[in-house]
Amino acid sequence: MLGGAGLLLATSPAQAADTSYKTECIPPAVSGLPPVEGTTVVQLTAPAEAKVGDTVEVVWKTVEAASKNPDMLDLDKDTVKPTGTIKVGGAATGTLQMEGPRQNPPIPKNSAMVLPDMKGTLKLEKAGEITLTPDAYNINVSKPISTDTKCSPKETVKTGATIKVTDGGGATTGGGTTSGSTAGGTTSGSTTSGSTTAGGTTSGSGGGRTDFPGKEVAVHFTCTSPGPADISSKVTINAKKSGGSYALTVKTAKGVMDSPAALPAGALKPSMDVVIAGADKGSVKVTGPANAEPLEQGKPVDLSDMTGTYKPGASGKSTLSPGTLTIDVTLGASKINIPCKVKGSVTPSLELDTTAQQGGASGSTTSGSTGTAGSSAGGTDSGGGLAATGAEGTGTLHALGLVAGTAILLGGAVFTFTPWRRLRGTR
């Protein structure tokens, strides 16, 4: 198997052992349900021995999830997708991001959660013994909209697998590679849509490089009415260097929300404030084109890729993180502006070695299309310090009142939108 960082090798028989640990799972914020505590049983499979330079596959099998599917709603076939994190220790340190397919049998009410196996690849860059320890994991349910239940250990977890790495020459630093990114190190490949990356930041330095792919990070947004109460999505920030500036491309996961009403082509347009921290401070606005095809009511919406230009205002290591996501809906003279702010902390998607440019960010909010300085963003961490974005046309928003019904389960939430009456009337 050809992995993102090279030929995937298994140079010795794989080892597998069960690891159990107490776990707390947090249902989606809209549920109002308390955390669920239980025991997670994980079986990690990895080669017992390998050589420096090898790329090995690690498999996470969830023998038992921390809780059953509550007695509320049946889960359909192929609607459940798990992702998880493995702590890498010993000769290498960092985190290895695991991902499973959206593949499951129908899961009836009050029955065990059946999760598909998760996989990740680890590039071995230093001789010694590497330990793999299962950590937090996330359960995503795709229907009727994408929702997440986050599960994390409530006790110290025992090592699930160990790899003995023999000296074969090569690099002197350890790390894990998943879908082209190295844990605790630098990028060694590209990031593709839907993939996950190992922990740490993606570092962009000189040496003639122009492409700097970011890592995919999970972000939870809280939106202003009449938008959806919450949006959970994976976000990736990629950069391409041109002179002293960087062309940014921000990608979100597919199907981030359901269309609240039937909308014509060109009605829905996304934008985002990318937060700059570290040596440089501020934010850069990136925008995406409107929907090219009509949107059906209740069907998942894929937001277009958002682009803009980042001109550094300081020299040193600067991080780029997802900030406020704004969804604009325009129908004739009516315009709805829905800001969705980042809830909680978020891991930076990209780290760049920047060189200050005249007129660069340096504590300001800049437009990705023009690069001109705007109001201060405060230069705080992911999503913080950004000025609140007010909705335009308050009377219109009240007239477009959104009625939501919520039915929540551990694996995800059912968030049902009723049609936006004014939108339907305009059409």
Coordinates of C-alpha atoms in Angstrom, one line a residue:
M1 CA 0.0 0.0 0.0
L2 CA 1.4 3.4 -1.0
G3 CA 0.9 5.9 1.9
G4 CA 1.2 9.6 1.8
A5 CA 4.8 9.6 3.0
G6 CA 6.1 6.5 1.2
L7 CA 5.6 2.8 0.9
L8 CA 3.6 1.4 3.8
L9 CA 5.5 -1.5 5.3
A10 CA 4.9 -4.1 7.9
T11 CA 8.2 -5.7 8.6
S12 CA 7.1 -8.0 11.4
P13 CA 3.9 -9.8 12.6
A14 CA 1.3 -7.3 13.8
Q15 CA 0.5 -7.2 17.5
A16 CA -2.9 -6.6 19.0
A17 CA -4.1 -6.1 22.6
D18 CA -7.2 -4.8 24.3
T19 CA -7.0 -1.6 26.3
S20 CA -9.9 -0.4 28.5
Y21 CA -10.3 3.0 30.1
K22 CA -13.0 5.0 31.8
T23 CA -14.5 7.5 29.4
E24 CA -16.7 10.6 29.4
C25 CA -18.7 11.4 26.3
I26 CA -20.2 14.8 25.7
P27 CA -23.4 14.9 23.5
P28 CA -23.9 17.8 21.1
A29 CA -24.4 21.1 22.8
V30 CA -28.0 21.5 21.5
S31 CA -29.0 18.3 23.3
G32 CA -29.2 19.6 26.8
L33 CA -28.3 16.0 27.9
P34 CA -25.7 15.4 30.6
P35 CA -22.3 13.8 29.9
V36 CA -22.3 10.0 29.6
E37 CA -19.7 7.9 31.5
G38 CA -18.7 4.4 30.6
T39 CA -15.8 2.2 29.6
T40 CA -14.2 2.2 26.2
V41 CA -12.3 -1.0 25.1
V42 CA -9.9 -0.5 22.2
Q43 CA -7.7 -3.0 20.4
L44 CA -4.6 -1.4 18.7
T45 CA -2.9 -3.3 15.9
A46 CA 0.6 -2.4 14.8
P47 CA 3.9 -4.2 13.7
A48 CA 6.0 -5.4 16.6
E49 CA 9.2 -4.4 14.8
A50 CA 10.1 -2.1 12.0
K51 CA 13.1 0.0 10.7
V52 CA 13.8 3.7 10.6
G53 CA 12.3 5.1 7.4
D54 CA 9.4 2.6 7.3
T55 CA 5.8 3.8 7.2
V56 CA 3.6 1.5 9.2
E57 CA -0.2 1.2 9.5
V58 CA -1.9 1.4 12.9
V59 CA -5.4 0.1 13.3
W60 CA -7.8 1.1 16.1
K61 CA -10.7 -1.4 16.7
T62 CA -13.4 -0.2 19.1
V63 CA -14.3 -3.4 20.8
E64 CA -16.8 -1.6 23.1
A65 CA -17.9 2.1 23.0
A66 CA -18.5 3.9 26.2
S67 CA -22.3 3.9 25.9
K68 CA -25.1 2.3 24.0
N69 CA -27.3 4.1 21.4
P70 CA -30.0 5.6 23.7
D71 CA -33.6 4.6 23.5
M72 CA -34.5 7.5 21.3
L73 CA -33.8 6.9 17.6
D74 CA -32.5 4.2 15.3
L75 CA -29.4 5.0 13.4
D76 CA -29.4 4.1 9.7
K77 CA -26.8 2.1 7.9
D78 CA -23.6 3.9 7.0
T79 CA -24.3 7.1 8.9
V80 CA -21.6 6.7 11.7
K81 CA -18.0 7.8 11.2
P82 CA -15.4 7.7 14.1
T83 CA -12.2 9.7 14.4
G84 CA -9.7 9.4 17.2
T85 CA -6.3 10.3 18.6
I86 CA -3.4 8.1 19.6
K87 CA -0.6 9.4 21.8
V88 CA 2.8 8.6 20.5
G89 CA 5.6 8.2 23.1
G90 CA 9.0 6.8 23.7
A91 CA 11.5 7.3 20.9
A92 CA 9.0 9.6 19.1
T93 CA 6.5 12.0 20.6
G94 CA 3.3 13.5 19.2
T95 CA -0.2 12.5 18.3
L96 CA -1.4 10.3 15.5
Q97 CA -4.9 11.1 14.1
M98 CA -7.0 8.0 13.3
E99 CA -10.0 7.9 10.9
G100 CA -12.6 5.3 10.1
P101 CA -15.0 5.1 7.1
R102 CA -18.7 6.0 7.4
Q103 CA -19.7 2.4 7.5
N104 CA -21.9 0.7 10.1
P105 CA -24.9 -1.7 10.2
P106 CA -28.2 -0.3 11.3
I107 CA -28.0 0.5 15.0
P108 CA -31.4 0.1 16.8
K109 CA -32.4 2.1 19.8
N110 CA -30.9 0.9 23.1
S111 CA -28.2 -1.3 21.5
A112 CA -24.4 -1.2 21.4
M113 CA -22.8 1.4 19.2
V114 CA -21.0 -0.4 16.4
L115 CA -18.0 1.6 15.1
P116 CA -15.9 0.8 12.0
D117 CA -12.1 0.4 12.5
M118 CA -10.0 3.5 12.3
K119 CA -6.6 3.6 10.6
G120 CA -3.6 5.9 10.5
T121 CA -0.1 5.7 9.2
L122 CA 3.1 6.4 11.1
K123 CA 6.5 7.2 9.6
L124 CA 9.3 5.9 11.8
E125 CA 12.2 8.4 11.9
K126 CA 14.2 7.4 14.9
A127 CA 15.4 4.1 16.4
G128 CA 14.1 3.0 19.7
E129 CA 10.8 1.8 21.3
I130 CA 7.7 3.7 20.3
T131 CA 4.5 3.4 22.4
L132 CA 1.0 3.9 21.1
T133 CA -1.8 4.8 23.6
P134 CA -5.4 5.3 22.6
D135 CA -6.8 8.7 23.7
A136 CA -9.9 10.8 22.8
Y137 CA -12.3 9.9 20.0
N138 CA -15.3 11.4 18.2
I139 CA -18.5 9.9 16.9
N140 CA -20.0 11.7 13.9
V141 CA -23.5 11.0 12.7
S142 CA -24.3 12.3 9.3
K143 CA -28.1 12.3 9.2
P144 CA -30.2 14.3 9.2
I145 CA -27.3 16.8 9.7
S146 CA -23.7 16.3 10.7
T147 CA -23.3 16.2 14.6
D148 CA -20.5 15.1 16.9
T149 CA -20.3 13.4 20.2
K150 CA -16.8 13.9 21.8
C151 CA -15.4 11.2 24.1
S152 CA -12.3 11.5 26.3
P153 CA -10.4 9.4 28.9
K154 CA -11.2 10.0 32.6
E155 CA -8.2 8.1 33.8
T156 CA -4.6 7.4 32.8
V157 CA -4.7 5.0 29.8
K158 CA -2.3 2.1 29.5
T159 CA -0.2 1.6 26.4
G160 CA -2.1 -0.3 23.6
A161 CA 0.9 -1.2 21.4
T162 CA 4.6 -0.9 21.1
I163 CA 6.9 -0.8 18.1
K164 CA 10.6 -1.6 18.3
V165 CA 12.3 0.5 15.7
T166 CA 15.8 -0.6 14.6
D167 CA 18.4 1.8 13.2
G168 CA 18.3 2.0 9.5
G169 CA 19.7 5.5 9.1
G170 CA 17.7 8.5 8.2
A171 CA 16.2 11.3 10.2
T172 CA 16.9 12.0 13.9
T173 CA 13.5 13.1 15.0
G174 CA 10.5 10.9 15.6
G175 CA 6.9 11.5 14.6
G176 CA 3.8 10.0 13.2
T177 CA 2.4 10.6 9.7
T178 CA -1.2 10.4 8.8
S179 CA -2.6 11.3 5.3
G180 CA 0.6 13.1 4.5
S181 CA 1.3 15.1 7.7
T182 CA 3.9 14.3 10.4
A183 CA 3.0 14.3 14.1
G184 CA 4.9 16.9 16.0
G185 CA 6.9 17.7 12.8
T186 CA 6.6 19.3 9.4
T187 CA 4.4 18.5 6.4
S188 CA 5.7 15.8 4.1
G189 CA 2.8 15.6 1.7
S190 CA -0.5 17.1 0.7
T191 CA -3.8 17.2 2.6
T192 CA -6.8 15.8 0.8
S193 CA -10.5 16.5 1.4
G194 CA -11.9 14.3 4.2
S195 CA -8.5 13.1 5.5
T196 CA -7.1 13.6 8.9
T197 CA -3.7 14.7 10.0
A198 CA -1.4 13.9 12.8
G199 CA -1.0 16.2 15.8
G200 CA 1.2 19.2 16.0
T201 CA 1.3 22.2 13.6
T202 CA 2.2 22.2 9.9
S203 CA 5.3 24.3 9.6
G204 CA 6.0 26.4 6.5
S205 CA 9.6 27.5 6.1
G206 CA 11.9 28.6 3.3
G207 CA 14.0 26.4 1.2
G208 CA 12.2 27.2 -2.0
R209 CA 8.9 25.8 -0.9
T210 CA 5.7 27.5 -2.2
D211 CA 2.9 25.1 -1.1
F212 CA 2.1 24.8 2.6
P213 CA -0.8 22.4 3.2
G214 CA -2.5 22.8 6.6
K215 CA -3.9 20.1 8.8
E216 CA -7.6 19.3 9.1
V217 CA -8.9 20.5 12.5
A218 CA -12.3 20.1 14.1
V219 CA -14.3 23.3 14.8
H220 CA -17.6 23.8 16.5
F221 CA -19.5 27.0 15.5
T222 CA -22.4 28.6 17.3
C223 CA -24.6 30.6 14.9
T224 CA -26.9 33.6 15.3
S225 CA -30.6 33.2 14.5
P226 CA -32.1 32.5 12.0
G227 CA -29.2 30.2 11.2
P228 CA -28.7 26.7 12.7
A229 CA -27.8 26.8 16.4
D230 CA -24.6 24.8 15.9
I231 CA -22.4 23.7 13.0
S232 CA -19.6 21.2 13.5
S233 CA -17.1 20.8 10.7
K234 CA -13.5 19.9 9.9
V235 CA -11.6 22.9 8.5
T236 CA -8.3 23.0 6.6
I237 CA -6.3 26.1 5.8
N238 CA -3.8 25.8 2.9
A239 CA -1.3 28.4 1.8
K240 CA 0.6 29.0 -1.4
K241 CA 3.5 31.5 -1.2
S242 CA 3.8 34.2 -3.8
G243 CA 6.6 36.7 -3.1
G244 CA 6.2 37.7 0.6
S245 CA 2.5 37.0 0.7
Y246 CA 0.4 33.8 0.9
A247 CA -2.7 32.9 -1.1
L248 CA -5.0 31.1 1.4
T249 CA -7.6 28.4 0.6
V250 CA -9.9 27.4 3.4
K251 CA -11.9 24.1 3.0
T252 CA -14.7 22.9 5.1
A253 CA -16.2 19.4 5.4
K254 CA -19.0 18.4 3.0
G255 CA -22.5 18.6 4.1
V256 CA -21.8 21.0 7.0
M257 CA -25.5 22.0 7.3
D258 CA -28.9 21.3 5.8
S259 CA -30.5 23.9 3.5
P260 CA -33.4 25.5 5.5
A261 CA -35.4 26.1 2.3
A262 CA -35.2 25.6 -1.4
L263 CA -32.6 28.2 -2.6
P264 CA -31.8 29.2 -6.2
A265 CA -28.2 29.2 -7.6
G266 CA -26.2 32.1 -6.4
A267 CA -28.2 32.6 -3.1
L268 CA -25.8 31.3 -0.5
K269 CA -22.2 32.5 0.0
P270 CA -19.7 31.7 2.8
S271 CA -16.8 33.7 4.2
M272 CA -14.5 33.3 7.2
D273 CA -12.1 35.3 9.4
V274 CA -8.8 33.4 9.5
V275 CA -7.2 34.2 12.9
I276 CA -3.4 35.0 12.9
A277 CA -1.5 34.5 16.1
G278 CA 2.1 33.9 17.3
A279 CA 4.7 36.4 15.9
D280 CA 2.0 38.1 13.8
K281 CA -1.4 39.1 15.0
G282 CA -4.8 39.9 13.4
S283 CA -7.1 38.2 11.0
V284 CA -7.6 37.8 7.2
K285 CA -11.1 37.5 5.6
V286 CA -11.5 34.8 3.0
T287 CA -14.6 34.4 0.8
G288 CA -16.0 31.7 -1.4
P289 CA -18.3 31.9 -4.4
A290 CA -22.0 31.4 -4.1
N291 CA -23.7 28.0 -4.7
A292 CA -23.5 27.1 -8.4
E293 CA -26.5 24.8 -8.3
P294 CA -29.9 25.2 -6.7
L295 CA -30.2 23.9 -3.1
E296 CA -33.1 21.6 -2.1
Q297 CA -34.8 22.1 1.2
G298 CA -33.5 19.7 3.9
K299 CA -30.6 18.5 1.8
P300 CA -26.9 18.8 2.9
V301 CA -25.1 22.0 1.8
D302 CA -21.4 21.9 0.8
L303 CA -19.8 25.3 1.3
S304 CA -17.5 26.5 -1.5
D305 CA -13.7 26.8 -0.9
M306 CA -12.9 30.3 0.5
T307 CA -9.8 32.2 -0.7
G308 CA -7.9 35.3 0.3
T309 CA -4.4 36.7 0.6
Y310 CA -2.4 36.9 3.8
K311 CA 0.4 39.5 3.9
P312 CA 2.5 39.0 7.1
G313 CA 3.0 42.0 9.3
A314 CA 5.7 40.5 11.5
S315 CA 8.6 38.1 11.2
G316 CA 8.7 34.7 13.0
K317 CA 6.4 31.7 13.4
S318 CA 2.8 32.6 12.9
T319 CA -0.2 30.3 13.2
L320 CA -3.4 30.4 11.2
S321 CA -6.7 29.1 12.8
P322 CA -10.3 29.0 11.7
G323 CA -12.3 32.0 13.1
T324 CA -15.9 33.3 12.6
L325 CA -17.7 31.7 9.7
T326 CA -20.3 33.9 8.0
I327 CA -23.1 32.7 5.8
D328 CA -24.8 35.2 3.5
V329 CA -28.1 34.4 1.9
T330 CA -29.3 36.9 -0.8
L331 CA -32.7 36.8 -2.6
G332 CA -33.3 39.9 -4.7
A333 CA -33.1 42.9 -2.4
S334 CA -33.3 40.7 0.8
K335 CA -30.1 39.8 2.4
I336 CA -29.6 37.6 5.5
N337 CA -26.2 37.7 7.3
I338 CA -25.6 34.8 9.7
P339 CA -22.4 34.9 11.7
C340 CA -21.2 31.6 13.3
K341 CA -18.6 32.1 16.0
V342 CA -16.1 29.5 17.1
K343 CA -17.1 27.9 20.3
G344 CA -14.3 26.8 22.6
S345 CA -10.7 26.4 21.6
V346 CA -9.5 25.2 18.2
T347 CA -6.1 23.9 17.1
P348 CA -4.2 26.0 14.5
S349 CA -4.4 24.4 11.0
L350 CA -1.2 25.9 9.7
E351 CA 2.1 27.4 11.0
L352 CA 4.2 29.6 8.8
D353 CA 7.7 31.1 9.1
T354 CA 6.7 34.6 8.1
T355 CA 8.7 37.7 7.1
A356 CA 7.1 41.1 7.7
Q357 CA 5.8 42.9 4.7
Q358 CA 4.9 46.6 4.4
G359 CA 1.1 47.0 5.0
G360 CA 0.9 43.4 6.5
A361 CA -1.5 42.2 9.1
S362 CA 0.3 43.1 12.3
G363 CA -2.7 43.2 14.6
S364 CA -5.3 44.2 12.0
T365 CA -8.2 42.6 10.2
T366 CA -7.4 42.5 6.5
S367 CA -9.6 41.7 3.5
G368 CA -8.3 38.6 1.7
S369 CA -9.2 40.1 -1.7
T370 CA -7.6 43.5 -1.2
G371 CA -5.1 43.1 1.6
T372 CA -5.9 46.6 3.0
A373 CA -6.0 47.0 6.8
G374 CA -9.2 47.2 8.6
S375 CA -10.3 47.3 12.3
S376 CA -8.3 45.6 15.0
A377 CA -8.8 41.9 15.6
G378 CA -6.9 41.8 18.8
G379 CA -4.7 39.0 17.6
T380 CA -6.1 36.5 20.1
D381 CA -6.3 32.7 19.8
S382 CA -8.6 30.7 17.6
G383 CA -11.8 32.7 17.0
G384 CA -11.2 35.0 20.0
G385 CA -10.8 38.7 19.9
L386 CA -12.8 39.2 16.7
A387 CA -15.4 41.9 16.7
A388 CA -19.0 40.6 16.8
T389 CA -20.6 40.7 13.4
G390 CA -24.1 42.1 13.5
A391 CA -26.8 40.7 11.2
E392 CA -28.0 43.0 8.5
G393 CA -31.7 43.8 8.0
T394 CA -33.0 43.0 11.5
G395 CA -36.6 43.3 10.5
T396 CA -36.1 40.8 7.7
L397 CA -34.4 38.3 10.2
H398 CA -37.4 38.5 12.5
A399 CA -39.7 37.9 9.6
L400 CA -37.6 34.9 8.7
G401 CA -38.0 33.3 12.2
L402 CA -36.6 29.8 12.3
V403 CA -38.5 27.1 14.2
A404 CA -36.3 24.2 15.3
G405 CA -37.1 20.9 16.9
T406 CA -34.4 18.9 18.5
A407 CA -34.1 15.1 19.2
I408 CA -30.7 14.2 20.5
L409 CA -28.9 10.9 20.9
L410 CA -25.4 10.0 22.0
G411 CA -24.2 9.3 18.5
G412 CA -25.5 12.6 17.2
A413 CA -28.4 15.1 17.1
V414 CA -31.5 15.4 14.9
F415 CA -31.9 19.1 14.2
T416 CA -35.0 19.6 12.1
F417 CA -35.4 22.9 10.2
T418 CA -38.8 24.2 9.3
P419 CA -38.9 26.2 6.1
W420 CA -38.0 29.9 6.3
R421 CA -41.4 31.4 5.4
R422 CA -40.0 34.6 4.0
L423 CA -37.6 32.8 1.8
R424 CA -40.3 30.7 0.4
G425 CA -42.5 33.8 -0.1
T426 CA -39.7 35.6 -2.0
R427 CA -39.3 32.7 -4.3

